Coordinates of C-alpha atoms in Angstrom, one line a residue:
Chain X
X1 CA -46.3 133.8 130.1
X2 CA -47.1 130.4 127.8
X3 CA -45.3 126.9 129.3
X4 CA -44.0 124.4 127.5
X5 CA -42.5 121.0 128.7
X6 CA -38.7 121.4 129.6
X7 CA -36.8 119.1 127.1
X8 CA -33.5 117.5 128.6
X9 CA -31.8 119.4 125.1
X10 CA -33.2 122.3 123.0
X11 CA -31.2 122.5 119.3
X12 CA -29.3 125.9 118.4
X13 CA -31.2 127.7 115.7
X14 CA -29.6 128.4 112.7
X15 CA -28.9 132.3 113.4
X16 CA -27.6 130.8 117.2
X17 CA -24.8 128.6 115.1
X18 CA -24.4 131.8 112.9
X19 CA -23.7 133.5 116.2
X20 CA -21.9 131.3 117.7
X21 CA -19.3 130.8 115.0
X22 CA -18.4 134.7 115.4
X23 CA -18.0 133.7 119.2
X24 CA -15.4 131.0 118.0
X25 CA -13.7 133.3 115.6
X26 CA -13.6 136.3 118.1
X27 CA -12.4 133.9 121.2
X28 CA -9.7 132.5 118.8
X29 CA -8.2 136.0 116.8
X30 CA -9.3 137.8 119.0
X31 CA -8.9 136.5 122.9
X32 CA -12.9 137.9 123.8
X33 CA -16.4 136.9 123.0
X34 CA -19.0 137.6 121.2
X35 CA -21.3 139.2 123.5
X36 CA -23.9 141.6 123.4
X37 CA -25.0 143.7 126.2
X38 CA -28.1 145.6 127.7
X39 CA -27.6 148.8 130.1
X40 CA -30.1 149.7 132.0
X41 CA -29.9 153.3 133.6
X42 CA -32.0 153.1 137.0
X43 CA -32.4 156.1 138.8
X44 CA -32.7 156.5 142.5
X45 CA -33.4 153.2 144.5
X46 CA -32.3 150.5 143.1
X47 CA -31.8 148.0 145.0
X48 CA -28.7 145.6 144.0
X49 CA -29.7 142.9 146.2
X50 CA -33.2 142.8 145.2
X51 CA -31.7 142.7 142.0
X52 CA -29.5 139.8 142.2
X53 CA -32.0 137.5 144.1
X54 CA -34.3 138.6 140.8
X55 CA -31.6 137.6 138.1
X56 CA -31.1 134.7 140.2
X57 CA -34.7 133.4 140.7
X58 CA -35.8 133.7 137.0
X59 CA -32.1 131.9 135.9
X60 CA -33.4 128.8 138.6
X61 CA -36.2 128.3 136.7
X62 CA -35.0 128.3 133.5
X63 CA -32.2 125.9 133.2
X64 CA -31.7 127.4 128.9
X65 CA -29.6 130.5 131.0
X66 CA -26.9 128.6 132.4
X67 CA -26.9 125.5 129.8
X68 CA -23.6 124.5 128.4
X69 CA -23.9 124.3 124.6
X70 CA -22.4 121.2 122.9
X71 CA -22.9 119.1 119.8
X72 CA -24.6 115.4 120.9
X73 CA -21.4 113.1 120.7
X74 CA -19.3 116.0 119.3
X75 CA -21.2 115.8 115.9
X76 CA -25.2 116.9 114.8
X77 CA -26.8 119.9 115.6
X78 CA -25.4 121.8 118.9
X79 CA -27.6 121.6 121.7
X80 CA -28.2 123.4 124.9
X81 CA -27.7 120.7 127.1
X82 CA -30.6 121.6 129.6
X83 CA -30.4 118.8 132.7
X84 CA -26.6 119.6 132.6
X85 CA -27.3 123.4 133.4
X86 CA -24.3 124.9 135.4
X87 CA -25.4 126.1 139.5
X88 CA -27.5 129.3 139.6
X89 CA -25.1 130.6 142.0
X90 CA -22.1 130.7 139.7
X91 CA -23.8 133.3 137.1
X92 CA -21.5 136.4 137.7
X93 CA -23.2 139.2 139.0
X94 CA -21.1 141.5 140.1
X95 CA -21.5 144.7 142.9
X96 CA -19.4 147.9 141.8
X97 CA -19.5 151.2 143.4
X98 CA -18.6 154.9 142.0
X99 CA -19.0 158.3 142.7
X100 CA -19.9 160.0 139.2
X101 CA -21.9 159.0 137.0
X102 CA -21.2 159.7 133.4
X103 CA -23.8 161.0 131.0
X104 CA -22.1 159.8 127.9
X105 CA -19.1 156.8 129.0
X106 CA -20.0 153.5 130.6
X107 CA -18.7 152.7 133.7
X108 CA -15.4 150.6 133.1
X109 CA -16.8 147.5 134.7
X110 CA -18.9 147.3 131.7
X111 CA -16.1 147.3 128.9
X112 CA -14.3 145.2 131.0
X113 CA -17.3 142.4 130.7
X114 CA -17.7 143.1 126.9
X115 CA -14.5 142.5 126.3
X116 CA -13.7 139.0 128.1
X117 CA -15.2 135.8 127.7
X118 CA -18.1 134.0 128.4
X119 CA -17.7 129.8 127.8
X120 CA -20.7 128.2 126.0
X121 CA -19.1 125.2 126.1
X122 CA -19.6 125.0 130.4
X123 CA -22.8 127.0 130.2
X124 CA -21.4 130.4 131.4
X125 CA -24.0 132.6 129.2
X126 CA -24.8 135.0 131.1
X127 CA -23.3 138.1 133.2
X128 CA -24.7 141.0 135.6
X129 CA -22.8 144.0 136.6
X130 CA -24.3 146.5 138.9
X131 CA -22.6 150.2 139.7
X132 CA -24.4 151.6 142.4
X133 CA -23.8 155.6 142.8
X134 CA -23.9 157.7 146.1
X135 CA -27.0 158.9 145.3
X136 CA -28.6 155.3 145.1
X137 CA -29.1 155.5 141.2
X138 CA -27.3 152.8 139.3
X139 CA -26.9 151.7 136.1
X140 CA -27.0 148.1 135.3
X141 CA -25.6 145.8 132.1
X142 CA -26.8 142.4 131.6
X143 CA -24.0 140.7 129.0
X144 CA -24.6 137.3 127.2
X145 CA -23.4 135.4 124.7
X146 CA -25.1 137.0 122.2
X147 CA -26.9 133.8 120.6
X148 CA -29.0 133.5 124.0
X149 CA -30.9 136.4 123.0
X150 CA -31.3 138.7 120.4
X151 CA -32.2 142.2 120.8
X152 CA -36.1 142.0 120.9
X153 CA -35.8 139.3 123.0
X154 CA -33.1 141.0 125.7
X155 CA -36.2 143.5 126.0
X156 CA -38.8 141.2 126.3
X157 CA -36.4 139.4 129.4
X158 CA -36.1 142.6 131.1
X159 CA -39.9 142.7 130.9
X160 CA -40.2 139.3 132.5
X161 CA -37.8 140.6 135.0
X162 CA -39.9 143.8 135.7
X163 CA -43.5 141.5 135.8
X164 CA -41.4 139.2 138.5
X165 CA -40.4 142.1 140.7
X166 CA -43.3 143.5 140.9
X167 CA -45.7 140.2 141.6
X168 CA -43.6 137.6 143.8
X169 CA -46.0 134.9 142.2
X170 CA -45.8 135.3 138.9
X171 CA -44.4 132.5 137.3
X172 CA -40.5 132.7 136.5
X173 CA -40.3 129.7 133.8
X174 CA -40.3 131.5 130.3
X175 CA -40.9 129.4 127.2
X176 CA -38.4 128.3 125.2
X177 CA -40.0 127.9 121.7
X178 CA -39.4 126.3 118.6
X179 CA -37.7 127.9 115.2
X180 CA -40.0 129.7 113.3
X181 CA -38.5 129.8 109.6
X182 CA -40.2 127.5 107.7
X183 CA -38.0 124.8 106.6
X184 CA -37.9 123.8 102.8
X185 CA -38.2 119.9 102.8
X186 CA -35.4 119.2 100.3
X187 CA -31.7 119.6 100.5
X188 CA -31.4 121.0 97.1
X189 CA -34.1 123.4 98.0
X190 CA -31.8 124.4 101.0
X191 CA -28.6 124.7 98.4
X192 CA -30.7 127.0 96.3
X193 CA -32.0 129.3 99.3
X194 CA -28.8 129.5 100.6
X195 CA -27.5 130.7 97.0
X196 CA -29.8 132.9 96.4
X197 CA -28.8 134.7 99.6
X198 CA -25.1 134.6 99.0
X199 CA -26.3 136.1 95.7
X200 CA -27.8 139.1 97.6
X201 CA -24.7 139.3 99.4
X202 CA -22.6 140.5 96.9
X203 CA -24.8 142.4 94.7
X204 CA -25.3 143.2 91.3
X205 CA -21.4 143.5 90.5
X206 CA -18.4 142.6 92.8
X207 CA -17.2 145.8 94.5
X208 CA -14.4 146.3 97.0
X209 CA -15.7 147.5 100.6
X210 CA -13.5 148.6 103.5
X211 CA -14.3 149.0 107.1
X212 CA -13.0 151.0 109.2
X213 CA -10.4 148.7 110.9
X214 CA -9.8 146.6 107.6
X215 CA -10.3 142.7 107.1
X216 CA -9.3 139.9 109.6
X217 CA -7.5 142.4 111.9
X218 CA -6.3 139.4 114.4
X219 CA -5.6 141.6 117.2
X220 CA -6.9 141.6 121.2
X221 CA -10.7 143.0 121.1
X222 CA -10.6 146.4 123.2
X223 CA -14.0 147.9 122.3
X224 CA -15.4 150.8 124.0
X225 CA -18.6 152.7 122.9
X226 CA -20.2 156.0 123.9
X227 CA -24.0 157.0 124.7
X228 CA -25.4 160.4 122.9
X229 CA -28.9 160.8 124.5
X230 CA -31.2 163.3 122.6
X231 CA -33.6 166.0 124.5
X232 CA -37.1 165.0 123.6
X233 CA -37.2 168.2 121.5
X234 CA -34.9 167.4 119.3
X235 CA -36.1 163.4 119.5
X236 CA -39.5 165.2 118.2
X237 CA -38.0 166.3 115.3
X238 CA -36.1 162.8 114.5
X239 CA -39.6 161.3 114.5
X240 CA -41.4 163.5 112.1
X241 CA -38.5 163.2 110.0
X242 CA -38.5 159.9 110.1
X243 CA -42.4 159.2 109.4
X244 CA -42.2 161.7 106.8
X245 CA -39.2 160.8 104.8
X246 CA -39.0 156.6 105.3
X247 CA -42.7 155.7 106.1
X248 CA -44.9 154.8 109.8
X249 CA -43.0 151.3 109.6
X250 CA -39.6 151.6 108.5
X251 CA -37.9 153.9 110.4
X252 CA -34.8 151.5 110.5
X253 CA -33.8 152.7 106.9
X254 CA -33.9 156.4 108.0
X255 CA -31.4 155.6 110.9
X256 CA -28.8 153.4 108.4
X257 CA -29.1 156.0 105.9
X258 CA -27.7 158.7 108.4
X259 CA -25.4 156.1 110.0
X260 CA -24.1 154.9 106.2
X261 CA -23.3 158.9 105.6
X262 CA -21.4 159.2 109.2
X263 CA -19.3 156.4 107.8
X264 CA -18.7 158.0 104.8
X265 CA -17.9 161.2 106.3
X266 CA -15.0 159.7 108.1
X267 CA -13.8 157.8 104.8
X268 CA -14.0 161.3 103.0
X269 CA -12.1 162.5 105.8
X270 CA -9.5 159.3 105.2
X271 CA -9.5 160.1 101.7
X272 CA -10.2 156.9 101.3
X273 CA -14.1 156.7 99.8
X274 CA -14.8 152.8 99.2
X275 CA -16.2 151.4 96.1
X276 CA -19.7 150.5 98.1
X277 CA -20.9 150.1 101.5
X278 CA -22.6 146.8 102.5
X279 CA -24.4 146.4 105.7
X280 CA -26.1 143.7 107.0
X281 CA -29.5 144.8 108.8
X282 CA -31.1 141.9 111.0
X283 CA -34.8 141.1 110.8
X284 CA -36.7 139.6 113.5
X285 CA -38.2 136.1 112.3
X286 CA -41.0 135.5 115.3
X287 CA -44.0 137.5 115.1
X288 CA -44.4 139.8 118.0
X289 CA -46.1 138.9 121.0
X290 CA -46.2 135.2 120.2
X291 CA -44.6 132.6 122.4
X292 CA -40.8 131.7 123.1
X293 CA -39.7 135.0 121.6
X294 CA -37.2 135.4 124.4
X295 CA -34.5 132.7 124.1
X296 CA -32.8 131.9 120.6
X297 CA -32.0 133.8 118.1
X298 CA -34.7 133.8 115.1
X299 CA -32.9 136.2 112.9
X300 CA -32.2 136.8 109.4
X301 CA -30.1 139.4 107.3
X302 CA -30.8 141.7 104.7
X303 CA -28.2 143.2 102.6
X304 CA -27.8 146.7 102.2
X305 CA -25.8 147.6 99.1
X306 CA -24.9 151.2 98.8
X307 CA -22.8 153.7 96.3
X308 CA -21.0 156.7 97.6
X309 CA -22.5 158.3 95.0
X310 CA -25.9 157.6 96.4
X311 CA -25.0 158.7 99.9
X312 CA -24.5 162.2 98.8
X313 CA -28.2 162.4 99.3
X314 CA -29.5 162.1 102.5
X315 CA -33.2 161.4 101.0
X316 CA -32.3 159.7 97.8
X317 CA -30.1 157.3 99.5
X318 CA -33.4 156.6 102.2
X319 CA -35.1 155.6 98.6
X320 CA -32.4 153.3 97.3
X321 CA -32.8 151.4 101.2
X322 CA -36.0 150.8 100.6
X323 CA -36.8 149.8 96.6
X324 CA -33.3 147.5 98.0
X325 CA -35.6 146.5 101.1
X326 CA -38.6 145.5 99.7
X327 CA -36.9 143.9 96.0
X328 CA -34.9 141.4 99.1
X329 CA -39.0 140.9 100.9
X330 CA -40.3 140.2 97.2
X331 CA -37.6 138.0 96.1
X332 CA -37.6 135.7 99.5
X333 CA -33.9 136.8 100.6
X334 CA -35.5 136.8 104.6
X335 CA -36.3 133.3 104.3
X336 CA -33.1 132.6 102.3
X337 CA -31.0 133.8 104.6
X338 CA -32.5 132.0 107.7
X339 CA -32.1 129.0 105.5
X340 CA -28.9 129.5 104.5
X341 CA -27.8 129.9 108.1
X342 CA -29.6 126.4 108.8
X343 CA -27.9 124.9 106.0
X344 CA -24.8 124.9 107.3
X345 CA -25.7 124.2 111.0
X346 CA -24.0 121.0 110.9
X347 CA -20.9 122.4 109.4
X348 CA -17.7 123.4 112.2
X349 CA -18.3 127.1 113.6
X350 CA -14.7 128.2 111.7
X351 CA -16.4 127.1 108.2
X352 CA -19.1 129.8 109.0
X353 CA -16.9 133.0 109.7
X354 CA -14.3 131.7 106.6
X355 CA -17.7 131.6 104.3
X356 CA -18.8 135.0 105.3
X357 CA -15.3 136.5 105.2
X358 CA -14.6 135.0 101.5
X359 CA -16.2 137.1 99.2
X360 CA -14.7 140.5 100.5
X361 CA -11.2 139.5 100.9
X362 CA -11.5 138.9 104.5
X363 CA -14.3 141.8 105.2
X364 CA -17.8 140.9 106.6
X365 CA -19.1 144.0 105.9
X366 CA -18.7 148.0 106.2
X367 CA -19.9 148.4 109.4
X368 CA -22.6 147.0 112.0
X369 CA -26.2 148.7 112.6
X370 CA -29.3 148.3 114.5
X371 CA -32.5 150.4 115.0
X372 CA -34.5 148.5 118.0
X373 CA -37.5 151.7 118.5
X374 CA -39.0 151.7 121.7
X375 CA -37.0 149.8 124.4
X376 CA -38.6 147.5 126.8
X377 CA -42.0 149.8 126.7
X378 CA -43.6 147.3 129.5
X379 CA -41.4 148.0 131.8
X380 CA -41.3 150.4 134.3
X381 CA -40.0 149.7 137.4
X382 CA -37.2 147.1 138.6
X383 CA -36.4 146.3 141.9
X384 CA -37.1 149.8 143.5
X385 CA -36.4 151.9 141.0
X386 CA -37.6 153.8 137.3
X387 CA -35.5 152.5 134.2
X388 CA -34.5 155.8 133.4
X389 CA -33.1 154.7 129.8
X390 CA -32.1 152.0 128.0
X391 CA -30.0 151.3 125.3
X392 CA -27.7 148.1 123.3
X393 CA -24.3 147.0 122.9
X394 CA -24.2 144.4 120.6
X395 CA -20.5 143.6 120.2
X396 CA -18.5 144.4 116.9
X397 CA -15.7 142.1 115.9
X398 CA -12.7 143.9 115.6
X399 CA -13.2 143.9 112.2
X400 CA -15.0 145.4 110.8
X401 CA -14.6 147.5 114.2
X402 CA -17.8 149.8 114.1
X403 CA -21.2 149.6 115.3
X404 CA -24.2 152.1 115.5
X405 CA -27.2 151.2 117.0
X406 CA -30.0 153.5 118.1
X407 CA -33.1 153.2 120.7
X408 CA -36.2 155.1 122.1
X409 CA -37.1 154.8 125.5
X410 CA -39.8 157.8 126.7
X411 CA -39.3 159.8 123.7
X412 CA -35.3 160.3 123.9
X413 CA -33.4 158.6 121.4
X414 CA -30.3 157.2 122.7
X415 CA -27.2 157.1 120.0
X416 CA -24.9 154.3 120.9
X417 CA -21.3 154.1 119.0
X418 CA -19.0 151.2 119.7
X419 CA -16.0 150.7 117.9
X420 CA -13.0 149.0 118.6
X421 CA -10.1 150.4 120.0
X422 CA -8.1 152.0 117.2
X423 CA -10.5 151.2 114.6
X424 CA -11.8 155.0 114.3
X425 CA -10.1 157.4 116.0
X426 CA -11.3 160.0 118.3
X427 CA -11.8 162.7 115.6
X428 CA -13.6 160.4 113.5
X429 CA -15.7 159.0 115.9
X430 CA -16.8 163.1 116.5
X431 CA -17.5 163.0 112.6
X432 CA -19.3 160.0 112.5
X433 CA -21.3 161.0 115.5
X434 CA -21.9 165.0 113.8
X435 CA -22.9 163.2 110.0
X436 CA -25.6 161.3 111.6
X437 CA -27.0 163.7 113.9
X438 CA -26.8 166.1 111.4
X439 CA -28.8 164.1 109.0
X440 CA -30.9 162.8 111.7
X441 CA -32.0 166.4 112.8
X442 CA -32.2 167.8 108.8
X443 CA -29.4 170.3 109.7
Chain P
X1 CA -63.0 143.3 93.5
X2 CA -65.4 144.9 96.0
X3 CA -63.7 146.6 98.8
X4 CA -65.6 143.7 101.2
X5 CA -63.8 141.3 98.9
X6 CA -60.8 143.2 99.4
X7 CA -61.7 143.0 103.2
X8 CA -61.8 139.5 103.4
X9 CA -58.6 138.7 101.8
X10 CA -56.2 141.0 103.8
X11 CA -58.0 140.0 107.1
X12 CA -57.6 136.0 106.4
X13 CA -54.1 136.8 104.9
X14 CA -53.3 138.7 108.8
X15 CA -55.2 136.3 110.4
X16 CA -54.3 133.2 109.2
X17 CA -50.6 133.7 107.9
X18 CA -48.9 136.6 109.3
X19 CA -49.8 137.1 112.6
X20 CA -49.8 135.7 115.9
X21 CA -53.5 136.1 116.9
X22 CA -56.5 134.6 118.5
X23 CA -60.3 135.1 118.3
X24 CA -59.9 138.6 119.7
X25 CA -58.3 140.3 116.8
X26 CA -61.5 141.2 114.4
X27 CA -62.1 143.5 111.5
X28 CA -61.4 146.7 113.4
X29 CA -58.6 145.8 115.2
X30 CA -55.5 148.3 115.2
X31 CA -52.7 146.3 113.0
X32 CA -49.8 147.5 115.3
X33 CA -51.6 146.8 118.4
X34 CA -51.7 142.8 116.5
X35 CA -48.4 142.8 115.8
X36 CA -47.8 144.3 112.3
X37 CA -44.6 146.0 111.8
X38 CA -42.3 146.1 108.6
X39 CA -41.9 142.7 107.7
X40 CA -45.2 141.4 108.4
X41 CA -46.9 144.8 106.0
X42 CA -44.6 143.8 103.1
X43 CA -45.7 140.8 103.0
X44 CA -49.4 141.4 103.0
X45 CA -48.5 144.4 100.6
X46 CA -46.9 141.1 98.8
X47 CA -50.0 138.6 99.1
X48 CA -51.9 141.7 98.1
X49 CA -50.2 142.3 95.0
X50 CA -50.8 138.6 93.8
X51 CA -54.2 139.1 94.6
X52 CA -54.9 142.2 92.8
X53 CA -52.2 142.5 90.6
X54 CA -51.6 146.3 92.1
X55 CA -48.7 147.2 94.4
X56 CA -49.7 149.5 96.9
X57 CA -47.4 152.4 97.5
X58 CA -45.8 152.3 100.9
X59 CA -45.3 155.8 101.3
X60 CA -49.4 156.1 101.5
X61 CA -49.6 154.1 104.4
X62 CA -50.3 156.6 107.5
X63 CA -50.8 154.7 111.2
X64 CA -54.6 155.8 110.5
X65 CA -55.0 153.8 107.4
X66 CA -53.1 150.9 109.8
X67 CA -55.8 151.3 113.0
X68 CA -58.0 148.5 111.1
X69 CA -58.0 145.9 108.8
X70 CA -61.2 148.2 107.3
X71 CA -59.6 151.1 107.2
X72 CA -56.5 149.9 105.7
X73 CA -58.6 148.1 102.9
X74 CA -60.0 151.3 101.8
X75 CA -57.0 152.3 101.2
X76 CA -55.5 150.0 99.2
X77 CA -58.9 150.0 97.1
X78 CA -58.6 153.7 96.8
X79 CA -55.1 152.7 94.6
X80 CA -56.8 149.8 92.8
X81 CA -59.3 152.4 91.5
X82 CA -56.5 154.3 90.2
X83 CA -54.5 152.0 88.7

């Protein structure tokens, strides 16, 4: 992997600050972080301790892991502060053991990590938690704050991680990179990115949209999710849907269609159909395979407007996504919205979350979504045993309280729910889970 | 515009501007092995359109027509022939 020279500082990007203020608003309503988490399912042995010299070596030589994250004199851009980087040694990674091994639940060590708090401002970024079962399988969840990585870039460290194990000399030290939106050289160039976006945001007319825990619910986060792993028959069948009905390169519309209808399934079953459903889906700035595409966040949003009257069609609605898709591509709303989260970089984390809260009477959206395809394909192997699966919890604020994201790994699709306690109940989280496999398989 | 026209403009558009390549990607390179996904096609399909003046319909695009910057340019001349 590429080296760069290792800055004393490294600025936040403007997705990071966009991340980091829904840390700040989940730590204060909320009493947890805003963390996202990787689970790796590793089947027979794994070694923990292998493991935890691993985690350890690669965090030693890049000081970014365990950097506390402050603004320069408490004002500018905030900074990981690099040659303050907390101890190696004090990155959690904790040892559990169990008997069973669930097919569908996490192990509770692993709610109990996604829902507490990880302190950017003393460098604690980072978790590992490891439950080893009698039969020497294990599954393991790497948590961060969620700005130290997005989702690509999760998979790309647990690549690094797999290259390390398996050659003792390859070199630990990851590059950092720079931003890669490019950066309009005008404030008022800035203003007017950064309205065209908010202009995206709330569509052609102002609708009403409602979650499924309702706005600015400012209660304890207790979220919990739930794996559905797929045969690779019936993943067979996703796949030619998918190419056949959304295109070789946008499967990610085919997967928010069906997750959009599993919402509306449960509102039907509310009786309570919103006026539209919004839902932000995040595009990956960097190109692929070029250099620092590990640390920082390099995201931007689209908005994803949708009727309830268009989701009655499984197909039709997949054809709304994408003339909405590639009207935001034409019209520059990527590049918008990475400037728009620049723009206000400088501005106090709270003035983020009130901004994005404003124009839906305290809702950010209907629900959260990702599609991240094939997961971590390089890698194999990690410290003595096969990654069996893979899958991501990115964390859901308690409102809006839902989140469906779905991954590949050796042609299973994994089906990951996470909602907030109390947010969707049970029986809805069955209906939910039916609608989009339903539409998913074309039954 | 001759298809080697055609040719030339998407590979210096990929080359230069939307991906993340060295001296090893050449005209018969496979896109996705380069690096193309979603984003990175809608904007050639963009740079294409102001080129040509022709959209090219997305839901043409097969991974065959995306295993080269060749093949992929016969395509989209195939729809300026058309249009």
């Amino acid at each position: 992997m590429a080296k760069s020279t290792n800055p004393s500082a490294v600025a936040l990007t403007g997705a990071d600050c966009f991340l980091r203020a829904f840390d700040a608003e989940v730590r204060r309503h909320s009493d947890a972080g805003h963390l996202a988490q990787l689970v790796l399912r590793m089947g027979p042995g794994f070694s923990s301790d292998a493991f935890k010299a691993l985690l350890r070596s690669v965090a030693r030589a890049n000081p970014i892991m365990r950097a506390p994250i402050r603004r320069r004199a408490a004002i500018g851009t905030p900074q990981y502060r690099l040659h303050k980087a907390r101890p190696v040694d004090t990155i959690p990674i904790d040892v559990h053991r169990r008997d069973l091994r669930s097919d569908t639940s996490p192990p509770a060590p692993f709610l109990h990590r996604l829902n507490a708090t990880m302190s950017a401002r003393d460098g604690l970024l980072l978790a590992a938690d490891i439950v080893e079962y009698s039969d020497t399988s294990a599954d393991v969840a790497l948590t961060w704050l969620h700005l130290l990585f997005d989702g690509a870039g999760s998979e790309r460290f647990v690549e690094h991680l797999a290259r390390c194990c398996n050659d003792p000399e390859y070199d630990r030290r990851i590059e950092i990179g720079q931003p890669v939106a490019k950066q309009p050289t005008t404030l008022r160039e800035r203003a007017n990115m950064a309205s065209a976006w908010h202009a995206a945001l709330i569509g052609d007319e102002p609708r009403t949209i409602a979650s499924p825990a309702g706005p600015l619910a400012r209660v304890p986060q207790q979220l919990c999710y739930r794996w559905t792993q797929l045969e690779r028959e019936q993943t067979a069948i996703i796949r030619e849907r998918s190419r056949r009905i959304a295109g070789v390169l946008t499967p990610m519309l085919f997967y928010l269609a069906a997750a959009i209808r599993g919402h509306q399934a449960v509102a039907r079953h509310r009786n309570q159909l919103p006026e539209k459903w919004l839902v932000p889906l995040p595009v990956n700035l960097r190109p692929k395979g070029s250099a620092g595409e590990i640390f920082r966040s390099h995201v931007a949003l689209i908005w994803f407007h949708a009727l309830p009257s268009q989701a009655e069609d499984f197909e039709g609605l997949i054809e709304v996504l994408k003339q909405q898709r590639i009207t935001a591509i034409k019209n520059g709303h990527i590049e918008a919205g990475a400037a728009a989260m620049d723009f206000v970089r400088m501005a106090p984390a709270r003035v983020f979350t009130k901004l994005a809260r404003r124009d839906y009477n305290g809702e950010l959206c209907s629900f959260f979504f990702a599609f991240t395809d094939e997961f971590a394909p390089q890698a194999r192997q990690l410290c003595g045993a096969a990654i069996e699966s893979g899958s991501h919890v990115p964390s859901v604020p308690p409102s809006p309280g839902s989140n469906v994201v779905a991954s590949l790994r050796d042609d299973r699709l994994t089906l990951t729910q996470i909602r907030q306690h109390g947010a969707l109940s049970d029986e809805e989280d069955e209906i939910l889970r039916a609608q989009v496999l339903a539409d998913l398989l074309g039954q | 515009m001759t298809r080697d026209e055609l040719t030339d403009i998407i590979f210096s558009t990929l080359s230069k501007e939307l991906l993340d390549v060295g001296d090893d990607f050449s005209r018969d390179s496979d896109l996705m092995a380069f690096g193309l996904d979603s984003l990175t096609l809608t904007q050639l399909l963009l740079a294409i359109e102001e080129a040509t003046g022709v959209w090219v319909d997305e839901s043409t695009i097969t991974e065959q027509s995306l295993g080269s910057t060749t093949a992929f340019a016969e395509l989209v001349h195939g729809q300026i022939d058309k249009s």
